[in-house]
Amino acid sequence: MPCAKRRERHVIAADPAEVRSLLERLERHPALARLSAEERDCTLLVLAEVLNNVVEHGYGGTPGWIGLTPLPGRPGLGWRIVDRAGQGPAPLALMRDMPLVAAEGGFGIPLIRALTDRLALRRKRGLNILTVEVRSDCSAV
Protein backbone atom coordinates (compact mmCIF):
# COMPACT_ATOMS: atom_id res chain seq x y z
CA MET A 1 0.00 0.00 0.00
CA PRO A 2 1.57 3.33 -1.05
CA CYS A 3 2.18 5.99 1.54
CA ALA A 4 0.25 9.23 1.42
CA LYS A 5 2.32 12.14 0.18
CA ARG A 6 3.40 14.38 3.06
CA ARG A 7 3.08 18.10 2.67
CA GLU A 8 6.36 19.90 2.61
CA ARG A 9 6.97 22.19 5.55
CA HIS A 10 9.91 24.24 6.74
CA VAL A 11 10.13 25.17 10.42
CA ILE A 12 12.82 27.55 11.62
CA ALA A 13 13.69 29.44 14.78
CA ALA A 14 12.53 33.07 14.73
CA ASP A 15 16.03 34.40 14.13
CA PRO A 16 17.44 36.57 11.29
CA ALA A 17 20.24 34.06 10.57
CA GLU A 18 17.69 31.22 10.30
CA VAL A 19 15.57 33.30 7.91
CA ARG A 20 18.63 33.99 5.74
CA SER A 21 19.57 30.30 5.73
CA LEU A 22 16.03 29.24 4.75
CA LEU A 23 15.94 31.79 1.92
CA GLU A 24 19.25 30.45 0.61
CA ARG A 25 17.83 26.91 0.63
CA LEU A 26 14.64 28.09 -1.08
CA GLU A 27 16.67 29.61 -3.93
CA ARG A 28 17.36 26.01 -4.99
CA HIS A 29 13.81 24.78 -4.24
CA PRO A 30 12.34 22.76 -7.16
CA ALA A 31 9.16 24.86 -7.28
CA LEU A 32 11.17 28.09 -7.44
CA ALA A 33 13.44 26.62 -10.12
CA ARG A 34 10.41 26.44 -12.44
CA LEU A 35 9.76 30.17 -12.11
CA SER A 36 11.30 32.91 -14.21
CA ALA A 37 14.23 34.71 -12.58
CA GLU A 38 11.95 37.70 -11.94
CA GLU A 39 9.24 35.57 -10.30
CA ARG A 40 11.82 33.76 -8.16
CA ASP A 41 13.41 37.02 -7.00
CA CYS A 42 10.00 38.52 -6.27
CA THR A 43 8.97 35.43 -4.28
CA LEU A 44 12.18 35.48 -2.26
CA LEU A 45 11.75 39.20 -1.56
CA VAL A 46 8.17 38.71 -0.33
CA LEU A 47 9.18 35.77 1.86
CA ALA A 48 12.17 37.69 3.24
CA GLU A 49 9.94 40.64 4.18
CA VAL A 50 7.28 38.43 5.76
CA LEU A 51 9.67 36.20 7.70
CA ASN A 52 11.80 39.10 8.93
CA ASN A 53 8.64 40.98 10.00
CA VAL A 54 7.62 37.98 12.10
CA VAL A 55 11.08 37.86 13.70
CA GLU A 56 11.36 41.60 14.32
CA HIS A 57 7.79 42.68 15.06
CA GLY A 58 5.98 39.47 15.96
CA TYR A 59 8.47 37.91 18.34
CA GLY A 60 10.47 41.07 19.01
CA GLY A 61 13.60 39.25 20.14
CA THR A 62 11.84 36.55 22.17
CA PRO A 63 12.33 32.89 21.19
CA GLY A 64 9.84 31.34 18.81
CA TRP A 65 9.35 29.48 15.57
CA ILE A 66 8.04 30.11 12.06
CA GLY A 67 6.53 27.53 9.74
CA LEU A 68 6.52 27.90 5.96
CA THR A 69 4.52 25.67 3.63
CA PRO A 70 4.17 25.93 -0.16
CA LEU A 71 0.56 26.02 -1.31
CA PRO A 72 -0.77 23.64 -3.94
CA GLY A 73 -2.01 25.20 -7.14
CA ARG A 74 0.60 27.94 -7.59
CA PRO A 75 3.97 26.17 -7.26
CA GLY A 76 6.61 28.56 -6.03
CA LEU A 77 4.21 31.51 -5.84
CA GLY A 78 1.80 30.47 -3.07
CA TRP A 79 2.94 30.14 0.56
CA ARG A 80 1.47 29.83 4.05
CA ILE A 81 3.43 31.26 6.96
CA VAL A 82 2.46 30.22 10.50
CA ASP A 83 3.81 31.47 13.81
CA ARG A 84 2.85 31.71 17.45
CA ALA A 85 4.06 35.31 17.91
CA GLY A 86 1.81 38.03 19.22
CA GLN A 87 -1.19 38.96 17.16
CA GLY A 88 -0.16 40.09 13.68
CA PRO A 89 -1.03 43.41 12.08
CA ALA A 90 -4.64 44.55 12.02
CA PRO A 91 -6.42 43.62 8.77
CA LEU A 92 -6.51 47.31 7.77
CA ALA A 93 -2.71 47.44 7.95
CA LEU A 94 -2.63 44.84 5.18
CA MET A 95 -4.52 47.27 2.93
CA ARG A 96 -1.92 50.08 3.01
CA ASP A 97 -0.69 51.41 -0.32
CA MET A 98 3.00 51.73 -1.07
CA PRO A 99 4.25 55.04 0.40
CA LEU A 100 6.14 57.50 -1.80
CA VAL A 101 9.02 57.56 0.70
CA ALA A 102 10.09 54.88 3.14
CA ALA A 103 8.48 55.14 6.54
CA GLU A 104 10.66 54.76 9.63
CA GLY A 105 10.13 51.00 9.60
CA GLY A 106 10.68 50.64 5.84
CA PHE A 107 8.24 49.57 3.16
CA GLY A 108 7.26 46.27 4.86
CA ILE A 109 3.58 45.47 4.46
CA PRO A 110 2.97 47.90 1.56
CA LEU A 111 5.81 46.24 -0.39
CA ILE A 112 4.46 42.76 0.38
CA ARG A 113 0.99 43.87 -0.69
CA ALA A 114 2.28 45.41 -3.93
CA LEU A 115 4.05 42.17 -4.89
CA THR A 116 1.19 39.78 -4.10
CA ASP A 117 -2.14 38.91 -5.69
CA ARG A 118 -3.46 37.62 -2.38
CA LEU A 119 -2.54 38.47 1.19
CA ALA A 120 -4.73 37.05 3.94
CA LEU A 121 -4.06 36.95 7.68
CA ARG A 122 -6.11 35.12 10.26
CA ARG A 123 -5.60 34.06 13.83
CA LYS A 124 -6.65 30.57 14.91
CA ARG A 125 -5.95 28.81 18.21
CA GLY A 126 -3.15 31.22 19.09
CA LEU A 127 -1.51 30.98 15.67
CA ASN A 128 -1.02 33.71 13.08
CA ILE A 129 -1.68 32.21 9.65
CA LEU A 130 -0.63 34.35 6.70
CA THR A 131 -1.35 33.22 3.16
CA VAL A 132 0.50 34.96 0.35
CA GLU A 133 0.27 34.47 -3.39
CA VAL A 134 3.06 36.28 -5.18
CA ARG A 135 2.24 38.09 -8.42
CA SER A 136 3.50 36.39 -11.55
CA ASP A 137 3.99 39.82 -13.15
CA CYS A 138 6.14 41.66 -10.61
CA SER A 139 7.56 43.94 -13.30
CA ALA A 140 4.16 45.67 -13.44
CA VAL A 141 4.75 47.02 -9.91
PDB file of C-alpha atoms in Angstrom:
ATOM      1  CA  MET A   1       0.000   0.000   0.000  1.00  0.00           C
ATOM      2  CA  PRO A   2       1.567   3.326  -1.047  1.00  0.00           C
ATOM      3  CA  CYS A   3       2.180   5.993   1.543  1.00  0.00           C
ATOM      4  CA  ALA A   4       0.246   9.226   1.422  1.00  0.00           C
ATOM      5  CA  LYS A   5       2.317  12.136   0.179  1.00  0.00           C
ATOM      6  CA  ARG A   6       3.402  14.377   3.056  1.00  0.00           C
ATOM      7  CA  ARG A   7       3.080  18.095   2.671  1.00  0.00           C
ATOM      8  CA  GLU A   8       6.361  19.904   2.607  1.00  0.00           C
ATOM      9  CA  ARG A   9       6.966  22.187   5.554  1.00  0.00           C
ATOM     10  CA  HIS A  10       9.910  24.242   6.737  1.00  0.00           C
ATOM     11  CA  VAL A  11      10.126  25.170  10.423  1.00  0.00           C
ATOM     12  CA  ILE A  12      12.818  27.555  11.625  1.00  0.00           C
ATOM     13  CA  ALA A  13      13.690  29.445  14.779  1.00  0.00           C
ATOM     14  CA  ALA A  14      12.532  33.074  14.733  1.00  0.00           C
ATOM     15  CA  ASP A  15      16.027  34.401  14.126  1.00  0.00           C
ATOM     16  CA  PRO A  16      17.442  36.567  11.286  1.00  0.00           C
ATOM     17  CA  ALA A  17      20.238  34.060  10.569  1.00  0.00           C
ATOM     18  CA  GLU A  18      17.693  31.221  10.299  1.00  0.00           C
ATOM     19  CA  VAL A  19      15.572  33.302   7.910  1.00  0.00           C
ATOM     20  CA  ARG A  20      18.627  33.991   5.743  1.00  0.00           C
ATOM     21  CA  SER A  21      19.566  30.296   5.730  1.00  0.00           C
ATOM     22  CA  LEU A  22      16.033  29.242   4.755  1.00  0.00           C
ATOM     23  CA  LEU A  23      15.936  31.788   1.916  1.00  0.00           C
ATOM     24  CA  GLU A  24      19.251  30.451   0.607  1.00  0.00           C
ATOM     25  CA  ARG A  25      17.830  26.911   0.628  1.00  0.00           C
ATOM     26  CA  LEU A  26      14.639  28.087  -1.085  1.00  0.00           C
ATOM     27  CA  GLU A  27      16.674  29.609  -3.932  1.00  0.00           C
ATOM     28  CA  ARG A  28      17.358  26.011  -4.992  1.00  0.00           C
ATOM     29  CA  HIS A  29      13.812  24.775  -4.241  1.00  0.00           C
ATOM     30  CA  PRO A  30      12.345  22.763  -7.163  1.00  0.00           C
ATOM     31  CA  ALA A  31       9.159  24.862  -7.284  1.00  0.00           C
ATOM     32  CA  LEU A  32      11.166  28.091  -7.444  1.00  0.00           C
ATOM     33  CA  ALA A  33      13.444  26.624 -10.122  1.00  0.00           C
ATOM     34  CA  ARG A  34      10.413  26.435 -12.439  1.00  0.00           C
ATOM     35  CA  LEU A  35       9.761  30.173 -12.106  1.00  0.00           C
ATOM     36  CA  SER A  36      11.298  32.911 -14.211  1.00  0.00           C
ATOM     37  CA  ALA A  37      14.235  34.714 -12.580  1.00  0.00           C
ATOM     38  CA  GLU A  38      11.954  37.703 -11.942  1.00  0.00           C
ATOM     39  CA  GLU A  39       9.241  35.566 -10.301  1.00  0.00           C
ATOM     40  CA  ARG A  40      11.821  33.762  -8.161  1.00  0.00           C
ATOM     41  CA  ASP A  41      13.411  37.021  -7.003  1.00  0.00           C
ATOM     42  CA  CYS A  42       9.999  38.518  -6.267  1.00  0.00           C
ATOM     43  CA  THR A  43       8.973  35.429  -4.284  1.00  0.00           C
ATOM     44  CA  LEU A  44      12.183  35.478  -2.263  1.00  0.00           C
ATOM     45  CA  LEU A  45      11.753  39.204  -1.564  1.00  0.00           C
ATOM     46  CA  VAL A  46       8.172  38.709  -0.328  1.00  0.00           C
ATOM     47  CA  LEU A  47       9.183  35.768   1.858  1.00  0.00           C
ATOM     48  CA  ALA A  48      12.172  37.695   3.241  1.00  0.00           C
ATOM     49  CA  GLU A  49       9.937  40.641   4.175  1.00  0.00           C
ATOM     50  CA  VAL A  50       7.275  38.433   5.763  1.00  0.00           C
ATOM     51  CA  LEU A  51       9.671  36.200   7.703  1.00  0.00           C
ATOM     52  CA  ASN A  52      11.796  39.099   8.932  1.00  0.00           C
ATOM     53  CA  ASN A  53       8.641  40.979   9.998  1.00  0.00           C
ATOM     54  CA  VAL A  54       7.623  37.977  12.098  1.00  0.00           C
ATOM     55  CA  VAL A  55      11.080  37.860  13.702  1.00  0.00           C
ATOM     56  CA  GLU A  56      11.356  41.601  14.323  1.00  0.00           C
ATOM     57  CA  HIS A  57       7.795  42.676  15.064  1.00  0.00           C
ATOM     58  CA  GLY A  58       5.975  39.469  15.959  1.00  0.00           C
ATOM     59  CA  TYR A  59       8.467  37.909  18.343  1.00  0.00           C
ATOM     60  CA  GLY A  60      10.471  41.074  19.013  1.00  0.00           C
ATOM     61  CA  GLY A  61      13.598  39.245  20.137  1.00  0.00           C
ATOM     62  CA  THR A  62      11.844  36.551  22.169  1.00  0.00           C
ATOM     63  CA  PRO A  63      12.330  32.885  21.195  1.00  0.00           C
ATOM     64  CA  GLY A  64       9.841  31.344  18.813  1.00  0.00           C
ATOM     65  CA  TRP A  65       9.352  29.477  15.569  1.00  0.00           C
ATOM     66  CA  ILE A  66       8.043  30.114  12.063  1.00  0.00           C
ATOM     67  CA  GLY A  67       6.527  27.526   9.742  1.00  0.00           C
ATOM     68  CA  LEU A  68       6.521  27.902   5.957  1.00  0.00           C
ATOM     69  CA  THR A  69       4.525  25.666   3.629  1.00  0.00           C
ATOM     70  CA  PRO A  70       4.172  25.929  -0.157  1.00  0.00           C
ATOM     71  CA  LEU A  71       0.561  26.017  -1.312  1.00  0.00           C
ATOM     72  CA  PRO A  72      -0.765  23.637  -3.944  1.00  0.00           C
ATOM     73  CA  GLY A  73      -2.014  25.202  -7.136  1.00  0.00           C
ATOM     74  CA  ARG A  74       0.602  27.943  -7.593  1.00  0.00           C
ATOM     75  CA  PRO A  75       3.966  26.167  -7.262  1.00  0.00           C
ATOM     76  CA  GLY A  76       6.614  28.564  -6.033  1.00  0.00           C
ATOM     77  CA  LEU A  77       4.206  31.511  -5.844  1.00  0.00           C
ATOM     78  CA  GLY A  78       1.796  30.469  -3.075  1.00  0.00           C
ATOM     79  CA  TRP A  79       2.941  30.145   0.556  1.00  0.00           C
ATOM     80  CA  ARG A  80       1.473  29.826   4.046  1.00  0.00           C
ATOM     81  CA  ILE A  81       3.431  31.260   6.965  1.00  0.00           C
ATOM     82  CA  VAL A  82       2.456  30.217  10.499  1.00  0.00           C
ATOM     83  CA  ASP A  83       3.807  31.473  13.806  1.00  0.00           C
ATOM     84  CA  ARG A  84       2.853  31.713  17.453  1.00  0.00           C
ATOM     85  CA  ALA A  85       4.058  35.307  17.905  1.00  0.00           C
ATOM     86  CA  GLY A  86       1.806  38.033  19.222  1.00  0.00           C
ATOM     87  CA  GLN A  87      -1.192  38.956  17.156  1.00  0.00           C
ATOM     88  CA  GLY A  88      -0.161  40.087  13.678  1.00  0.00           C
ATOM     89  CA  PRO A  89      -1.030  43.411  12.084  1.00  0.00           C
ATOM     90  CA  ALA A  90      -4.637  44.548  12.020  1.00  0.00           C
ATOM     91  CA  PRO A  91      -6.416  43.621   8.767  1.00  0.00           C
ATOM     92  CA  LEU A  92      -6.511  47.306   7.773  1.00  0.00           C
ATOM     93  CA  ALA A  93      -2.710  47.442   7.953  1.00  0.00           C
ATOM     94  CA  LEU A  94      -2.628  44.839   5.177  1.00  0.00           C
ATOM     95  CA  MET A  95      -4.520  47.266   2.932  1.00  0.00           C
ATOM     96  CA  ARG A  96      -1.924  50.078   3.005  1.00  0.00           C
ATOM     97  CA  ASP A  97      -0.687  51.406  -0.323  1.00  0.00           C
ATOM     98  CA  MET A  98       2.995  51.734  -1.070  1.00  0.00           C
ATOM     99  CA  PRO A  99       4.250  55.039   0.398  1.00  0.00           C
ATOM    100  CA  LEU A 100       6.139  57.497  -1.795  1.00  0.00           C
ATOM    101  CA  VAL A 101       9.018  57.563   0.696  1.00  0.00           C
ATOM    102  CA  ALA A 102      10.093  54.881   3.141  1.00  0.00           C
ATOM    103  CA  ALA A 103       8.478  55.140   6.542  1.00  0.00           C
ATOM    104  CA  GLU A 104      10.658  54.755   9.627  1.00  0.00           C
ATOM    105  CA  GLY A 105      10.128  50.999   9.597  1.00  0.00           C
ATOM    106  CA  GLY A 106      10.676  50.640   5.843  1.00  0.00           C
ATOM    107  CA  PHE A 107       8.236  49.572   3.157  1.00  0.00           C
ATOM    108  CA  GLY A 108       7.262  46.267   4.858  1.00  0.00           C
ATOM    109  CA  ILE A 109       3.580  45.472   4.459  1.00  0.00           C
ATOM    110  CA  PRO A 110       2.967  47.896   1.558  1.00  0.00           C
ATOM    111  CA  LEU A 111       5.809  46.236  -0.385  1.00  0.00           C
ATOM    112  CA  ILE A 112       4.458  42.759   0.383  1.00  0.00           C
ATOM    113  CA  ARG A 113       0.986  43.865  -0.694  1.00  0.00           C
ATOM    114  CA  ALA A 114       2.283  45.408  -3.935  1.00  0.00           C
ATOM    115  CA  LEU A 115       4.047  42.169  -4.894  1.00  0.00           C
ATOM    116  CA  THR A 116       1.188  39.782  -4.096  1.00  0.00           C
ATOM    117  CA  ASP A 117      -2.145  38.906  -5.686  1.00  0.00           C
ATOM    118  CA  ARG A 118      -3.459  37.620  -2.379  1.00  0.00           C
ATOM    119  CA  LEU A 119      -2.543  38.472   1.190  1.00  0.00           C
ATOM    120  CA  ALA A 120      -4.733  37.049   3.944  1.00  0.00           C
ATOM    121  CA  LEU A 121      -4.059  36.954   7.675  1.00  0.00           C
ATOM    122  CA  ARG A 122      -6.111  35.118  10.259  1.00  0.00           C
ATOM    123  CA  ARG A 123      -5.596  34.056  13.829  1.00  0.00           C
ATOM    124  CA  LYS A 124      -6.646  30.572  14.907  1.00  0.00           C
ATOM    125  CA  ARG A 125      -5.946  28.807  18.209  1.00  0.00           C
ATOM    126  CA  GLY A 126      -3.151  31.217  19.094  1.00  0.00           C
ATOM    127  CA  LEU A 127      -1.507  30.981  15.671  1.00  0.00           C
ATOM    128  CA  ASN A 128      -1.017  33.710  13.082  1.00  0.00           C
ATOM    129  CA  ILE A 129      -1.680  32.209   9.651  1.00  0.00           C
ATOM    130  CA  LEU A 130      -0.631  34.347   6.705  1.00  0.00           C
ATOM    131  CA  THR A 131      -1.354  33.220   3.160  1.00  0.00           C
ATOM    132  CA  VAL A 132       0.502  34.962   0.345  1.00  0.00           C
ATOM    133  CA  GLU A 133       0.274  34.466  -3.389  1.00  0.00           C
ATOM    134  CA  VAL A 134       3.061  36.278  -5.181  1.00  0.00           C
ATOM    135  CA  ARG A 135       2.237  38.086  -8.423  1.00  0.00           C
ATOM    136  CA  SER A 136       3.496  36.394 -11.550  1.00  0.00           C
ATOM    137  CA  ASP A 137       3.989  39.824 -13.152  1.00  0.00           C
ATOM    138  CA  CYS A 138       6.136  41.656 -10.612  1.00  0.00           C
ATOM    139  CA  SER A 139       7.560  43.936 -13.297  1.00  0.00           C
ATOM    140  CA  ALA A 140       4.162  45.672 -13.442  1.00  0.00           C
ATOM    141  CA  VAL A 141       4.748  47.015  -9.914  1.00  0.00           C
TER     142      VAL A 141
END
